[in-house]
PDB file of C-alpha atoms and ligand atoms in Angstrom:
ATOM      1  CA  MET A 216      62.584  81.117 -40.280  1.00  0.00           C
ATOM      2  CA  SER A 217      65.855  81.966 -38.571  1.00  0.00           C
ATOM      3  CA  PHE A 218      67.118  85.522 -38.389  1.00  0.00           C
ATOM      4  CA  ARG A 219      70.297  87.211 -37.355  1.00  0.00           C
ATOM      5  CA  VAL A 220      70.274  88.339 -33.725  1.00  0.00           C
ATOM      6  CA  PRO A 221      69.256  90.928 -32.733  1.00  0.00           C
ATOM      7  CA  PHE A 222      66.574  90.962 -35.327  1.00  0.00           C
ATOM      8  CA  VAL A 223      65.071  94.446 -35.569  1.00  0.00           C
ATOM      9  CA  ILE A 224      62.128  95.613 -37.621  1.00  0.00           C
ATOM     10  CA  ALA A 225      62.046  99.421 -37.839  1.00  0.00           C
ATOM     11  CA  ILE A 226      58.670 101.038 -38.475  1.00  0.00           C
ATOM     12  CA  ASP A 227      58.666 104.809 -38.895  1.00  0.00           C
ATOM     13  CA  GLY A 228      56.041 107.286 -40.001  1.00  0.00           C
ATOM     14  CA  PRO A 229      54.113 110.426 -39.078  1.00  0.00           C
ATOM     15  CA  ALA A 230      51.504 110.752 -36.338  1.00  0.00           C
ATOM     16  CA  ALA A 231      48.321 108.677 -36.741  1.00  0.00           C
ATOM     17  CA  SER A 232      49.677 106.873 -39.812  1.00  0.00           C
ATOM     18  CA  GLY A 233      48.690 103.530 -38.270  1.00  0.00           C
ATOM     19  CA  LYS A 234      52.268 102.554 -37.426  1.00  0.00           C
ATOM     20  CA  SER A 235      51.524 101.534 -33.817  1.00  0.00           C
ATOM     21  CA  THR A 236      48.735  99.167 -34.816  1.00  0.00           C
ATOM     22  CA  VAL A 237      50.899  97.686 -37.545  1.00  0.00           C
ATOM     23  CA  ALA A 238      53.992  97.423 -35.358  1.00  0.00           C
ATOM     24  CA  LYS A 239      51.998  95.648 -32.626  1.00  0.00           C
ATOM     25  CA  GLY A 240      50.467  93.235 -35.155  1.00  0.00           C
ATOM     26  CA  VAL A 241      53.838  92.437 -36.733  1.00  0.00           C
ATOM     27  CA  ALA A 242      55.419  91.901 -33.297  1.00  0.00           C
ATOM     28  CA  ARG A 243      52.635  89.461 -32.388  1.00  0.00           C
ATOM     29  CA  ALA A 244      52.873  87.622 -35.719  1.00  0.00           C
ATOM     30  CA  LEU A 245      56.662  87.220 -35.506  1.00  0.00           C
ATOM     31  CA  ASP A 246      57.004  86.800 -31.734  1.00  0.00           C
ATOM     32  CA  CYS A 247      58.998  89.996 -31.238  1.00  0.00           C
ATOM     33  CA  VAL A 248      59.132  92.496 -28.383  1.00  0.00           C
ATOM     34  CA  PHE A 249      57.151  95.599 -29.411  1.00  0.00           C
ATOM     35  CA  VAL A 250      58.623  98.989 -28.507  1.00  0.00           C
ATOM     36  CA  ASN A 251      56.935 102.347 -29.021  1.00  0.00           C
ATOM     37  CA  SER A 252      59.843 104.819 -28.933  1.00  0.00           C
ATOM     38  CA  GLY A 253      57.423 107.774 -28.933  1.00  0.00           C
ATOM     39  CA  GLU A 254      56.388 106.764 -25.426  1.00  0.00           C
ATOM     40  CA  MET A 255      59.886 107.575 -24.199  1.00  0.00           C
ATOM     41  CA  TYR A 256      59.708 111.112 -25.590  1.00  0.00           C
ATOM     42  CA  ARG A 257      56.227 111.416 -24.096  1.00  0.00           C
ATOM     43  CA  ALA A 258      57.380 110.135 -20.684  1.00  0.00           C
ATOM     44  CA  PHE A 259      60.226 112.631 -20.511  1.00  0.00           C
ATOM     45  CA  THR A 260      57.863 115.417 -21.658  1.00  0.00           C
ATOM     46  CA  TRP A 261      55.526 114.472 -18.789  1.00  0.00           C
ATOM     47  CA  TRP A 262      58.459 114.775 -16.367  1.00  0.00           C
ATOM     48  CA  VAL A 263      59.469 118.189 -17.796  1.00  0.00           C
ATOM     49  CA  LEU A 264      55.905 119.503 -17.341  1.00  0.00           C
ATOM     50  CA  GLU A 265      55.594 117.869 -13.899  1.00  0.00           C
ATOM     51  CA  ASN A 266      58.696 119.847 -12.852  1.00  0.00           C
ATOM     52  CA  GLY A 267      57.162 123.083 -14.118  1.00  0.00           C
ATOM     53  CA  ILE A 268      59.839 123.513 -16.793  1.00  0.00           C
ATOM     54  CA  ASP A 269      59.093 125.337 -20.037  1.00  0.00           C
ATOM     55  CA  PRO A 270      59.604 122.783 -22.885  1.00  0.00           C
ATOM     56  CA  ASN A 271      61.163 125.561 -24.981  1.00  0.00           C
ATOM     57  CA  ASN A 272      63.841 126.275 -22.377  1.00  0.00           C
ATOM     58  CA  ALA A 273      66.409 123.776 -23.692  1.00  0.00           C
ATOM     59  CA  ASP A 274      69.004 124.528 -20.982  1.00  0.00           C
ATOM     60  CA  ALA A 275      66.547 123.805 -18.174  1.00  0.00           C
ATOM     61  CA  VAL A 276      65.311 120.679 -19.975  1.00  0.00           C
ATOM     62  CA  ILE A 277      68.893 119.398 -20.359  1.00  0.00           C
ATOM     63  CA  THR A 278      69.660 120.068 -16.676  1.00  0.00           C
ATOM     64  CA  LEU A 279      66.607 118.003 -15.721  1.00  0.00           C
ATOM     65  CA  LEU A 280      67.616 115.291 -18.229  1.00  0.00           C
ATOM     66  CA  ASN A 281      70.979 114.932 -16.518  1.00  0.00           C
ATOM     67  CA  GLU A 282      69.220 114.316 -13.180  1.00  0.00           C
ATOM     68  CA  THR A 283      66.682 111.857 -14.568  1.00  0.00           C
ATOM     69  CA  SER A 284      66.884 108.074 -14.484  1.00  0.00           C
ATOM     70  CA  PHE A 285      65.337 105.849 -17.130  1.00  0.00           C
ATOM     71  CA  ALA A 286      64.854 102.095 -16.942  1.00  0.00           C
ATOM     72  CA  CYS A 287      63.550 100.087 -19.862  1.00  0.00           C
ATOM     73  CA  GLY A 288      62.221  96.568 -19.888  1.00  0.00           C
ATOM     74  CA  GLU A 289      59.643  94.229 -21.338  1.00  0.00           C
ATOM     75  CA  GLU A 290      56.451  92.739 -19.952  1.00  0.00           C
ATOM     76  CA  GLU A 291      54.401  90.271 -21.977  1.00  0.00           C
ATOM     77  CA  MET A 292      56.476  91.183 -25.032  1.00  0.00           C
ATOM     78  CA  ILE A 293      55.681  94.905 -24.737  1.00  0.00           C
ATOM     79  CA  GLY A 294      58.526  97.314 -24.037  1.00  0.00           C
ATOM     80  CA  TYR A 295      58.095  99.910 -21.295  1.00  0.00           C
ATOM     81  CA  VAL A 296      60.042 102.823 -19.876  1.00  0.00           C
ATOM     82  CA  GLU A 297      60.208 103.860 -16.248  1.00  0.00           C
ATOM     83  CA  ILE A 298      61.146 107.452 -15.535  1.00  0.00           C
ATOM     84  CA  GLN A 299      62.492 108.121 -12.039  1.00  0.00           C
ATOM     85  CA  GLY A 300      61.170 104.659 -11.118  1.00  0.00           C
ATOM     86  CA  ARG A 301      57.666 105.463 -12.335  1.00  0.00           C
ATOM     87  CA  ARG A 302      55.681 103.812 -15.063  1.00  0.00           C
ATOM     88  CA  LEU A 303      53.132 106.203 -16.573  1.00  0.00           C
ATOM     89  CA  SER A 304      49.545 105.504 -17.587  1.00  0.00           C
ATOM     90  CA  ASP A 305      48.159 105.974 -21.087  1.00  0.00           C
ATOM     91  CA  GLU A 306      46.280 109.029 -19.803  1.00  0.00           C
ATOM     92  CA  GLN A 307      49.507 110.580 -18.540  1.00  0.00           C
ATOM     93  CA  LEU A 308      51.300 109.913 -21.831  1.00  0.00           C
ATOM     94  CA  LYS A 309      48.566 110.836 -24.292  1.00  0.00           C
ATOM     95  CA  ASN A 310      46.857 114.118 -23.587  1.00  0.00           C
ATOM     96  CA  ASP A 311      46.680 117.636 -25.013  1.00  0.00           C
ATOM     97  CA  ALA A 312      49.499 119.018 -22.859  1.00  0.00           C
ATOM     98  CA  ILE A 313      51.917 116.256 -23.882  1.00  0.00           C
ATOM     99  CA  ASN A 314      50.873 116.396 -27.552  1.00  0.00           C
ATOM    100  CA  SER A 315      51.572 120.109 -27.745  1.00  0.00           C
ATOM    101  CA  SER A 316      54.955 119.966 -25.977  1.00  0.00           C
ATOM    102  CA  VAL A 317      56.563 116.712 -27.098  1.00  0.00           C
ATOM    103  CA  SER A 318      57.949 117.958 -30.441  1.00  0.00           C
ATOM    104  CA  ALA A 319      59.889 120.785 -28.760  1.00  0.00           C
ATOM    105  CA  ILE A 320      61.443 118.309 -26.303  1.00  0.00           C
ATOM    106  CA  ALA A 321      62.165 115.738 -29.031  1.00  0.00           C
ATOM    107  CA  ALA A 322      64.030 118.393 -31.056  1.00  0.00           C
ATOM    108  CA  ILE A 323      66.712 118.813 -28.367  1.00  0.00           C
ATOM    109  CA  PRO A 324      69.791 116.811 -29.506  1.00  0.00           C
ATOM    110  CA  GLU A 325      70.850 115.909 -25.921  1.00  0.00           C
ATOM    111  CA  VAL A 326      67.402 114.434 -25.256  1.00  0.00           C
ATOM    112  CA  ARG A 327      67.573 112.377 -28.437  1.00  0.00           C
ATOM    113  CA  GLU A 328      71.070 111.142 -27.678  1.00  0.00           C
ATOM    114  CA  ARG A 329      70.012 109.864 -24.270  1.00  0.00           C
ATOM    115  CA  LEU A 330      66.783 108.259 -25.447  1.00  0.00           C
ATOM    116  CA  VAL A 331      68.425 106.671 -28.494  1.00  0.00           C
ATOM    117  CA  GLU A 332      70.879 105.023 -26.093  1.00  0.00           C
ATOM    118  CA  GLU A 333      67.929 103.613 -24.105  1.00  0.00           C
ATOM    119  CA  GLN A 334      66.240 102.464 -27.321  1.00  0.00           C
ATOM    120  CA  ARG A 335      69.381 100.666 -28.471  1.00  0.00           C
ATOM    121  CA  GLY A 336      69.429  98.882 -25.102  1.00  0.00           C
ATOM    122  CA  PHE A 337      66.388  96.919 -26.282  1.00  0.00           C
ATOM    123  CA  ALA A 338      68.738  95.071 -28.621  1.00  0.00           C
ATOM    124  CA  ARG A 339      69.435  92.788 -25.634  1.00  0.00           C
ATOM    125  CA  PHE A 340      66.181  91.084 -26.643  1.00  0.00           C
ATOM    126  CA  PRO A 341      66.637  88.745 -29.612  1.00  0.00           C
ATOM    127  CA  ALA A 342      63.785  90.090 -31.751  1.00  0.00           C
ATOM    128  CA  LEU A 343      62.239  93.556 -31.768  1.00  0.00           C
ATOM    129  CA  VAL A 344      59.736  95.669 -33.604  1.00  0.00           C
ATOM    130  CA  MET A 345      60.402  99.313 -32.812  1.00  0.00           C
ATOM    131  CA  GLU A 346      58.255 102.150 -34.084  1.00  0.00           C
ATOM    132  CA  GLY A 347      59.056 105.846 -34.173  1.00  0.00           C
ATOM    133  CA  ARG A 348      60.399 108.568 -36.438  1.00  0.00           C
ATOM    134  CA  ASP A 349      64.119 107.771 -36.761  1.00  0.00           C
ATOM    135  CA  ILE A 350      64.393 104.037 -36.099  1.00  0.00           C
ATOM    136  CA  GLY A 351      65.405 103.155 -39.661  1.00  0.00           C
ATOM    137  CA  THR A 352      67.531 106.278 -40.173  1.00  0.00           C
ATOM    138  CA  VAL A 353      69.355 106.504 -36.825  1.00  0.00           C
ATOM    139  CA  VAL A 354      68.499 104.128 -33.974  1.00  0.00           C
ATOM    140  CA  PHE A 355      68.837 100.855 -35.918  1.00  0.00           C
ATOM    141  CA  ALA A 356      70.096 102.219 -39.232  1.00  0.00           C
ATOM    142  CA  ASP A 357      71.845  98.885 -39.974  1.00  0.00           C
ATOM    143  CA  THR A 358      68.758  96.744 -39.922  1.00  0.00           C
ATOM    144  CA  PRO A 359      67.690  95.433 -43.331  1.00  0.00           C
ATOM    145  CA  TYR A 360      64.020  95.473 -42.248  1.00  0.00           C
ATOM    146  CA  LYS A 361      62.699  99.023 -42.541  1.00  0.00           C
ATOM    147  CA  PHE A 362      59.215 100.285 -43.263  1.00  0.00           C
ATOM    148  CA  PHE A 363      57.811 103.786 -43.581  1.00  0.00           C
ATOM    149  CA  VAL A 364      54.098 103.830 -42.876  1.00  0.00           C
ATOM    150  CA  ASP A 365      52.085 106.784 -44.119  1.00  0.00           C
ATOM    151  CA  ALA A 366      48.486 107.816 -44.874  1.00  0.00           C
ATOM    152  CA  SER A 367      46.840 110.899 -46.358  1.00  0.00           C
ATOM    153  CA  PRO A 368      46.537 113.917 -44.027  1.00  0.00           C
ATOM    154  CA  GLU A 369      42.723 113.606 -44.110  1.00  0.00           C
ATOM    155  CA  ILE A 370      42.767 109.948 -43.077  1.00  0.00           C
ATOM    156  CA  ARG A 371      45.315 110.597 -40.332  1.00  0.00           C
ATOM    157  CA  ALA A 372      43.287 113.495 -38.920  1.00  0.00           C
ATOM    158  CA  ALA A 373      40.132 111.334 -38.991  1.00  0.00           C
ATOM    159  CA  ARG A 374      41.906 108.455 -37.229  1.00  0.00           C
ATOM    160  CA  ARG A 375      43.196 110.733 -34.485  1.00  0.00           C
ATOM    161  CA  SER A 376      39.861 112.424 -33.895  1.00  0.00           C
ATOM    162  CA  ALA A 377      38.179 108.992 -33.754  1.00  0.00           C
ATOM    163  CA  GLU A 378      40.459 108.322 -30.763  1.00  0.00           C
ATOM    164  CA  GLY A 379      38.897 111.407 -29.134  1.00  0.00           C
ATOM    165  CA  ILE A 380      42.286 113.031 -28.525  1.00  0.00           C
ATOM    166  CA  GLU A 381      43.110 116.636 -29.287  1.00  0.00           C
ATOM    167  CA  ASP A 382      46.265 116.545 -31.404  1.00  0.00           C
ATOM    168  CA  SER A 383      47.320 119.015 -34.066  1.00  0.00           C
ATOM    169  CA  ILE A 384      49.141 116.327 -36.004  1.00  0.00           C
ATOM    170  CA  GLU A 385      49.963 118.644 -38.914  1.00  0.00           C
ATOM    171  CA  ALA A 386      51.890 121.015 -36.648  1.00  0.00           C
ATOM    172  CA  ARG A 387      53.563 118.103 -34.841  1.00  0.00           C
ATOM    173  CA  ASP A 388      54.592 116.407 -38.118  1.00  0.00           C
ATOM    174  CA  LEU A 389      55.938 119.676 -39.460  1.00  0.00           C
ATOM    175  CA  ALA A 390      58.005 120.247 -36.316  1.00  0.00           C
ATOM    176  CA  ASP A 391      59.186 116.602 -36.310  1.00  0.00           C
ATOM    177  CA  SER A 392      60.170 116.812 -40.013  1.00  0.00           C
ATOM    178  CA  MET A 393      61.873 120.226 -39.826  1.00  0.00           C
ATOM    179  CA  ARG A 394      64.015 119.709 -36.736  1.00  0.00           C
ATOM    180  CA  LYS A 395      67.775 119.515 -37.272  1.00  0.00           C
ATOM    181  CA  ALA A 396      68.415 116.454 -35.073  1.00  0.00           C
ATOM    182  CA  SER A 397      67.322 113.225 -36.796  1.00  0.00           C
ATOM    183  CA  PRO A 398      64.109 114.523 -38.350  1.00  0.00           C
ATOM    184  CA  LEU A 399      61.167 112.389 -39.391  1.00  0.00           C
ATOM    185  CA  LYS A 400      62.062 111.100 -42.835  1.00  0.00           C
ATOM    186  CA  GLN A 401      61.911 107.919 -44.808  1.00  0.00           C
ATOM    187  CA  ALA A 402      65.167 105.915 -44.866  1.00  0.00           C
ATOM    188  CA  THR A 403      66.299 105.506 -48.476  1.00  0.00           C
ATOM    189  CA  ASP A 404      66.155 101.724 -48.081  1.00  0.00           C
ATOM    190  CA  ALA A 405      62.758 101.604 -46.314  1.00  0.00           C
ATOM    191  CA  ILE A 406      59.656 100.135 -47.921  1.00  0.00           C
ATOM    192  CA  ARG A 407      56.888 102.742 -47.991  1.00  0.00           C
ATOM    193  CA  ILE A 408      53.343 101.627 -47.237  1.00  0.00           C
ATOM    194  CA  ASP A 409      50.400 103.977 -47.705  1.00  0.00           C
ATOM    195  CA  THR A 410      47.742 102.718 -45.306  1.00  0.00           C
ATOM    196  CA  SER A 411      45.018 105.192 -46.386  1.00  0.00           C
ATOM    197  CA  GLU A 412      43.001 102.490 -48.143  1.00  0.00           C
ATOM    198  CA  MET A 413      44.200  99.483 -46.165  1.00  0.00           C
ATOM    199  CA  GLY A 414      42.961  97.667 -43.071  1.00  0.00           C
ATOM    200  CA  PRO A 415      45.403  96.875 -40.244  1.00  0.00           C
ATOM    201  CA  ASP A 416      45.563  93.127 -41.027  1.00  0.00           C
ATOM    202  CA  GLU A 417      46.412  93.872 -44.636  1.00  0.00           C
ATOM    203  CA  VAL A 418      49.308  96.120 -43.644  1.00  0.00           C
ATOM    204  CA  VAL A 419      50.630  93.562 -41.148  1.00  0.00           C
ATOM    205  CA  ALA A 420      50.530  90.921 -43.911  1.00  0.00           C
ATOM    206  CA  VAL A 421      52.493  93.183 -46.297  1.00  0.00           C
ATOM    207  CA  VAL A 422      55.246  93.670 -43.692  1.00  0.00           C
ATOM    208  CA  VAL A 423      55.395  90.000 -42.663  1.00  0.00           C
ATOM    209  CA  ASP A 424      55.430  88.795 -46.300  1.00  0.00           C
ATOM    210  CA  SER A 425      58.133  91.241 -47.297  1.00  0.00           C
ATOM    211  CA  ILE A 426      60.323  90.125 -44.367  1.00  0.00           C
ATOM    212  CA  SER A 427      59.864  86.467 -45.339  1.00  0.00           C
ATOM    213  CA  LEU A 428      60.769  87.238 -48.970  1.00  0.00           C
ATOM    214  CA  ASN A 429      63.732  89.363 -47.929  1.00  0.00           C
ATOM    215  CA  LYS A 430      64.919  86.521 -45.690  1.00  0.00           C
ATOM    216  CA  GLU A 431      64.596  83.933 -48.448  1.00  0.00           C
ATOM    217  CA  ALA A 432      66.558  86.162 -50.812  1.00  0.00           C
ATOM    218  CA  ALA A 433      69.377  86.674 -48.257  1.00  0.00           C
TER     219      ALA A 433
HETATM  220  O1   DC B 555      54.790 108.193 -31.939  1.00  0.00           O
HETATM  221  P1   DC B 555      54.227 109.363 -31.094  1.00  0.00           P
HETATM  222  O2   DC B 555      53.278 110.226 -31.841  1.00  0.00           O
HETATM  223  O3   DC B 555      53.683 108.895 -29.788  1.00  0.00           O
HETATM  224  O4   DC B 555      55.517 110.250 -30.759  1.00  0.00           O
HETATM  225  C1   DC B 555      55.435 111.412 -29.976  1.00  0.00           C
HETATM  226  C2   DC B 555      56.482 112.413 -30.373  1.00  0.00           C
HETATM  227  O5   DC B 555      57.777 111.915 -30.040  1.00  0.00           O
HETATM  228  C3   DC B 555      56.551 112.755 -31.866  1.00  0.00           C
HETATM  229  O6   DC B 555      55.766 113.894 -32.175  1.00  0.00           O
HETATM  230  C4   DC B 555      57.998 113.013 -32.107  1.00  0.00           C
HETATM  231  C5   DC B 555      58.714 112.262 -31.024  1.00  0.00           C
HETATM  232  N1   DC B 555      59.406 111.057 -31.500  1.00  0.00           N
HETATM  233  C6   DC B 555      60.650 111.236 -32.039  1.00  0.00           C
HETATM  234  O7   DC B 555      61.089 112.359 -32.208  1.00  0.00           O
HETATM  235  N2   DC B 555      61.386 110.157 -32.412  1.00  0.00           N
HETATM  236  C7   DC B 555      60.901 108.909 -32.256  1.00  0.00           C
HETATM  237  N3   DC B 555      61.646 107.856 -32.612  1.00  0.00           N
HETATM  238  C8   DC B 555      59.594 108.726 -31.721  1.00  0.00           C
HETATM  239  C9   DC B 555      58.860 109.827 -31.365  1.00  0.00           C
END
């Protein structure tokens, strides 16, 4: 298969919908760089908390943002972000404190503008799978390959608690969907996949098959 360059697959959806697992599987199957855009919002949230700033104090958050450096790259086909020259561990990015503050930070338009710019920088790689909340609606709105991955609230809550992480996903999804700046929503031209009754391999196959069909039809 040959694709236009950059070739971007956008995978959006709510928390614990299975989008990360699917995005990673699709990236592996199609030899793309995998980027988790949520990690960027989490990394900046870590930095806000590290600096003792209240996530609800938008002015203070924006002042810090303007003094903060980001550097994005790829290692073994996985995208990463460095904040002030530091790469953060999974434990630093995924914990109760970050989970309960990240939506407030991600709702600040200036924060989104800056991180969207960093996310678009990944287009220097020829093929990408990027997952998040606004990849198909904002970050790479022009890509023809868009998926919205969802699952029932019960299944999502069960998946998150199986990971052993405290995360009020309902509150986070509500905040992410209600915010004014690029809220979580399905792009009108995205294919919706309900993963409640599906295994990860099945979902990856649906995405890969639909891209192949779409490509043949083009
Ligand atoms: O994908 P995640 O759950 O790790 O994302 C963490 C938070 O970051 C999520 O609650 C909302 C925000 N986010 C966003 O606003 N836009 C994105 N493209 C990705 C994440």
